[in-house]
Short mmCIF file of C-alpha atoms in Angstrom, two decimals:
data_model
loop_
_atom_site.label_atom_id
_atom_site.label_comp_id
_atom_site.label_asym_id
_atom_site.label_seq_id
_atom_site.Cartn_x
_atom_site.Cartn_y
_atom_site.Cartn_z
CA MET A 1 31.04 -28.78 21.18
CA GLN A 2 31.56 -25.16 19.21
CA SER A 3 28.46 -26.34 16.76
CA SER A 4 26.20 -26.99 19.63
CA VAL A 5 27.03 -23.65 21.33
CA TRP A 6 25.96 -22.08 18.04
CA LEU A 7 22.90 -24.19 17.87
CA VAL A 8 21.95 -22.87 21.33
CA VAL A 9 22.43 -19.36 20.34
CA LEU A 10 20.28 -19.92 17.21
CA VAL A 11 17.46 -21.21 19.10
CA VAL A 12 17.74 -18.19 21.88
CA LEU A 13 17.77 -15.91 19.02
CA ARG A 14 14.82 -17.54 17.31
CA ALA A 15 13.02 -17.30 20.56
CA ALA A 16 13.54 -13.87 21.10
CA GLU A 17 12.64 -12.80 17.55
CA CYS A 18 9.25 -14.72 18.06
CA ALA A 19 8.62 -12.91 21.36
CA ALA A 20 9.23 -9.75 19.79
CA GLN A 21 6.45 -9.92 17.07
CA PRO A 22 2.98 -10.07 18.77
CA ARG A 23 -0.28 -10.23 16.96
CA GLY A 24 -1.28 -7.61 14.10
CA ARG A 25 1.58 -7.37 12.36
CA ILE A 26 3.20 -2.94 6.64
CA LEU A 27 6.13 -4.93 5.14
CA GLY A 28 7.00 -4.66 1.48
CA GLY A 29 4.53 -1.73 0.98
CA GLN A 30 5.00 1.95 0.18
CA GLU A 31 4.26 5.40 1.22
CA ALA A 32 0.52 6.12 0.67
CA LYS A 33 -0.34 9.13 -1.34
CA ALA A 34 -1.09 11.85 1.28
CA HIS A 35 -4.74 12.05 2.82
CA THR A 36 -6.11 9.55 0.42
CA TRP A 37 -6.95 7.40 3.54
CA PRO A 38 -9.40 9.84 4.76
CA TYR A 39 -10.82 7.30 7.30
CA MET A 40 -7.48 6.07 8.83
CA ALA A 41 -6.94 6.42 12.50
CA SER A 42 -4.10 6.26 14.57
CA VAL A 43 -4.82 4.60 17.96
CA GLN A 44 -2.51 6.03 20.63
CA VAL A 45 -1.44 5.36 24.26
CA ASN A 46 0.25 8.03 26.17
CA GLY A 47 1.21 9.77 22.92
CA THR A 48 2.68 6.94 21.13
CA HIS A 49 0.95 5.01 18.08
CA VAL A 50 0.10 1.61 18.96
CA CYS A 51 -2.68 0.40 16.49
CA GLY A 52 -4.72 1.44 13.49
CA GLY A 53 -8.28 2.26 13.34
CA THR A 54 -11.11 3.20 10.95
CA LEU A 55 -13.48 5.93 11.44
CA VAL A 56 -16.92 4.42 11.06
CA ASP A 57 -19.06 7.77 12.12
CA GLU A 58 -18.64 11.17 13.70
CA GLN A 59 -17.63 9.60 16.91
CA TRP A 60 -16.81 6.12 16.61
CA VAL A 61 -13.36 4.41 15.68
CA LEU A 62 -13.38 0.59 15.03
CA SER A 63 -10.20 -1.17 15.84
CA ALA A 64 -8.92 -4.49 17.46
CA ALA A 65 -9.50 -5.55 21.35
CA HIS A 66 -6.05 -6.83 21.47
CA CYS A 67 -4.89 -3.36 20.90
CA MET A 68 -5.88 -2.57 24.67
CA ASP A 69 -4.21 -5.72 26.09
CA GLY A 70 -2.09 -4.29 28.97
CA VAL A 71 -3.41 -0.85 28.63
CA THR A 72 -4.50 0.27 32.35
CA THR A 73 -6.92 3.25 33.47
CA ASN A 74 -4.38 5.42 34.29
CA GLU A 75 -2.95 5.78 30.66
CA ILE A 76 -4.38 8.16 28.09
CA VAL A 77 -5.96 6.62 25.17
CA GLN A 78 -6.29 8.97 22.12
CA VAL A 79 -7.11 8.83 18.46
CA LEU A 80 -5.32 10.77 15.68
CA LEU A 81 -7.47 11.55 12.72
CA GLY A 82 -6.49 13.24 9.40
CA ALA A 83 -2.99 12.57 9.52
CA HIS A 84 -0.14 11.33 6.94
CA SER A 85 2.79 12.18 8.89
CA LEU A 86 2.43 11.11 12.75
CA SER A 87 5.00 13.81 13.84
CA MET A 88 4.90 16.87 11.10
CA PRO A 89 2.17 19.51 11.39
CA GLU A 90 -0.59 19.18 9.07
CA PRO A 91 -3.65 21.30 9.00
CA SER A 92 -5.85 17.99 8.71
CA LYS A 93 -4.66 16.52 11.81
CA ARG A 94 -6.39 16.44 15.12
CA LEU A 95 -6.02 14.23 18.17
CA TYR A 96 -9.30 13.32 19.99
CA ASP A 97 -9.70 11.82 23.47
CA VAL A 98 -11.14 8.49 23.99
CA GLN A 99 -14.44 8.66 26.24
CA SER A 100 -15.12 4.90 25.97
CA ALA A 101 -13.39 1.79 24.95
CA VAL A 102 -15.93 -1.24 24.19
CA HIS A 103 -14.39 -4.52 23.65
CA HIS A 104 -16.64 -7.34 21.74
CA PRO A 105 -18.08 -9.50 24.59
CA GLY A 106 -16.33 -12.42 22.92
CA SER A 107 -12.75 -11.07 22.78
CA ARG A 108 -10.09 -11.98 25.40
CA SER A 109 -6.21 -11.70 25.52
CA ASP A 110 -6.14 -15.31 25.31
CA ARG A 111 -8.07 -16.00 22.11
CA ILE A 112 -8.19 -14.53 18.49
CA GLU A 113 -11.84 -14.78 18.07
CA ASP A 114 -14.19 -11.79 18.06
CA ASP A 115 -11.33 -9.18 18.16
CA LEU A 116 -12.93 -6.11 17.79
CA LEU A 117 -13.08 -2.76 19.48
CA LEU A 118 -15.05 0.30 19.17
CA LEU A 119 -13.67 3.61 20.48
CA GLN A 120 -16.02 6.22 21.39
CA LEU A 121 -14.60 9.78 20.99
CA SER A 122 -15.16 12.60 23.35
CA GLN A 123 -16.66 14.94 20.79
CA ASN A 124 -17.78 14.74 17.34
CA VAL A 125 -15.21 14.70 14.60
CA SER A 126 -15.19 17.56 12.07
CA LEU A 127 -15.68 15.80 8.93
CA GLY A 128 -14.39 16.95 5.49
CA PRO A 129 -12.22 15.96 2.58
CA TYR A 130 -9.44 14.84 4.67
CA VAL A 131 -11.39 13.01 7.48
CA HIS A 132 -14.43 10.82 6.78
CA PRO A 133 -15.83 7.54 7.38
CA LEU A 134 -15.79 4.74 4.96
CA PRO A 135 -18.70 2.08 4.86
CA LEU A 136 -18.55 -1.19 6.31
CA GLN A 137 -19.21 -4.53 4.57
CA ARG A 138 -22.60 -5.81 5.41
CA GLU A 139 -23.31 -8.53 3.14
CA ASP A 140 -22.08 -11.66 4.75
CA ARG A 141 -20.16 -13.45 1.92
CA ASP A 142 -16.56 -14.46 1.01
CA LEU A 143 -14.77 -12.57 -1.46
CA PRO A 144 -13.19 -14.64 -4.27
CA PRO A 145 -9.84 -15.95 -3.99
CA GLY A 146 -7.22 -13.34 -5.72
CA THR A 147 -9.51 -10.52 -5.03
CA LEU A 148 -7.03 -7.44 -4.67
CA CYS A 149 -7.56 -5.28 -1.36
CA HIS A 150 -5.71 -2.77 0.28
CA VAL A 151 -4.34 -2.22 3.85
CA ALA A 152 -2.53 0.73 5.48
CA GLY A 153 -0.82 1.71 8.70
CA TRP A 154 2.05 3.10 10.54
CA GLY A 155 3.52 -0.60 11.72
CA VAL A 156 7.17 -1.57 11.47
CA VAL A 157 8.50 -1.75 7.74
CA SER A 158 11.40 -3.73 8.51
CA HIS A 159 12.35 -6.83 10.51
CA ALA A 160 14.60 -4.88 12.55
CA GLY A 161 11.61 -3.07 13.98
CA ARG A 162 11.92 0.38 11.88
CA ARG A 163 8.70 2.49 12.24
CA PRO A 164 7.65 4.86 9.52
CA ASP A 165 6.47 8.36 10.34
CA VAL A 166 4.29 8.60 7.27
CA LEU A 167 1.48 6.33 6.44
CA GLN A 168 2.28 3.17 4.46
CA THR A 169 0.03 1.08 2.12
CA LEU A 170 -0.17 -2.13 0.33
CA THR A 171 -2.02 -4.19 -1.81
CA VAL A 172 -2.84 -7.84 -1.09
CA PRO A 173 -4.72 -10.78 -2.98
CA ILE A 174 -7.44 -12.73 -0.79
CA MET A 175 -6.65 -16.15 0.04
CA ASP A 176 -9.39 -18.91 0.18
CA ARG A 177 -10.21 -19.81 3.81
CA ASN A 178 -9.73 -23.55 3.09
CA THR A 179 -6.24 -23.02 1.74
CA CYS A 180 -5.52 -20.81 4.69
CA ASN A 181 -6.46 -23.45 6.89
CA GLN A 182 -4.31 -26.01 5.62
CA ARG A 183 -1.72 -27.58 7.83
CA VAL A 184 1.25 -25.70 6.08
CA HIS A 185 -0.56 -22.25 6.90
CA HIS A 186 -2.81 -21.95 9.85
CA ASP A 187 -3.80 -25.51 10.45
CA GLY A 188 -7.61 -24.90 10.99
CA ALA A 189 -7.30 -21.73 13.27
CA VAL A 190 -8.86 -19.35 10.91
CA THR A 191 -12.89 -19.41 11.53
CA LYS A 192 -15.76 -18.17 9.45
CA ASN A 193 -15.49 -14.95 11.32
CA MET A 194 -12.10 -14.47 9.60
CA MET A 195 -10.58 -13.92 6.26
CA CYS A 196 -6.83 -14.49 4.74
CA ALA A 197 -4.57 -12.49 2.68
CA GLU A 198 -1.36 -13.78 0.98
CA SER A 199 1.83 -12.69 2.77
CA ASN A 200 4.88 -13.51 0.75
CA ARG A 201 7.15 -10.62 1.80
CA ARG A 202 4.38 -8.24 1.72
CA ASP A 203 2.29 -8.02 4.88
CA THR A 204 0.97 -6.08 7.67
CA CYS A 205 3.27 -5.92 10.89
CA ARG A 206 3.55 -4.90 14.34
CA GLY A 207 1.60 -1.71 14.79
CA ASP A 208 -0.81 -2.29 12.02
CA SER A 209 -3.33 -4.19 14.23
CA GLY A 210 -6.91 -2.78 14.00
CA GLY A 211 -6.50 -1.22 10.65
CA PRO A 212 -8.90 -1.67 7.93
CA LEU A 213 -8.85 -4.05 5.10
CA VAL A 214 -10.51 -2.26 2.21
CA CYS A 215 -11.95 -4.06 -0.75
CA ARG A 216 -14.23 -2.32 -3.25
CA ASN A 217 -14.42 0.88 -1.26
CA THR A 218 -15.63 -0.89 2.04
CA VAL A 219 -14.19 -2.06 4.94
CA GLU A 220 -13.90 -5.60 4.68
CA GLY A 221 -11.77 -6.74 7.60
CA ILE A 222 -9.78 -5.37 10.67
CA VAL A 223 -5.96 -6.55 10.80
CA ALA A 224 -6.21 -9.23 13.55
CA TRP A 225 -3.09 -11.83 13.43
CA GLY A 226 -0.56 -13.96 11.60
CA SER A 227 2.96 -14.91 11.47
CA ARG A 228 5.33 -13.85 14.23
CA VAL A 229 7.66 -13.12 11.37
CA CYS A 230 6.00 -10.46 9.14
CA GLY A 231 5.93 -11.56 5.49
CA ASN A 232 6.27 -15.39 5.81
CA ARG A 233 4.60 -16.65 2.83
CA LYS A 234 3.61 -19.76 4.78
CA LYS A 235 1.70 -17.71 7.53
CA PRO A 236 -1.06 -15.45 5.57
CA GLY A 237 -2.36 -12.50 7.14
CA VAL A 238 -5.57 -12.97 9.03
CA PHE A 239 -8.34 -10.28 9.31
CA THR A 240 -11.81 -10.26 11.36
CA ARG A 241 -14.55 -10.18 8.81
CA VAL A 242 -16.51 -6.78 9.64
CA SER A 243 -19.73 -8.34 8.09
CA THR A 244 -20.19 -10.95 10.84
CA TYR A 245 -20.07 -8.29 13.42
CA THR A 246 -22.44 -5.36 11.93
CA ASP A 247 -25.30 -6.02 14.18
CA TRP A 248 -23.16 -5.63 17.46
CA ILE A 249 -21.29 -2.41 15.72
CA GLU A 250 -24.59 -0.92 15.09
CA ASN A 251 -26.02 -1.73 18.70
CA VAL A 252 -23.30 -0.03 20.19
CA ARG A 253 -23.05 3.09 17.97
CA ASN A 254 -26.65 3.58 18.50
CA GLY A 255 -26.53 3.02 22.38
CA ASN A 256 -28.31 -0.27 22.47
CA LEU A 257 -25.62 -2.15 24.27
CA THR A 258 -24.32 -1.22 27.98
CA ILE A 259 -21.04 0.43 27.57
#
């Protein structure tokens, strides 16, 4: 009887753990050298960091569509640029209001495909050594497995949910999509519009969604989804491939699509 009670308790705790880990999950990383990610953005709702983002030009930040799930029109969406610490004063830091949030037309809260968001800032960013955009990958090809790429963010750094105040970074090896789609991993859920990186105790975690996967000094992917328990080696981190969406990104930035 006692063992049955403990089994129920473990099941309940496991369910609570899963429910507490939404999509877009840096675990096992280290503090970034200050201001070496000048394109890194903190997407904030009502003054609280919720997701990462990438500055792609003077007025646009690229992030993940699911970062805006549940955000209402009454809430204040802003983007912090030039930051290393979220809380401490820094001469390079500036908070920008968001004028428009443009979801990819294929994105929905109940699906993982087309998980991209463009945030139009209310004014042009003042560019300099601590704030400037990074080029997007435009060549539509897969990186060789084992290629080392880099991610950064202010997402949780422990299974207890501890959030860092300063930017964290992590180097991850790319995983072949076919391997990532094996039953032991993501069982066919990773489409050609996505890419994977190994996640053995080193992973993006909650609050890192929307941040860039940087490979060879270009934005190769955007943090999208993975295991509900960060760092699970059987559930690699999954990123939206930027090269698939460059036409849509350019059309939005150039005003060729209705916002």
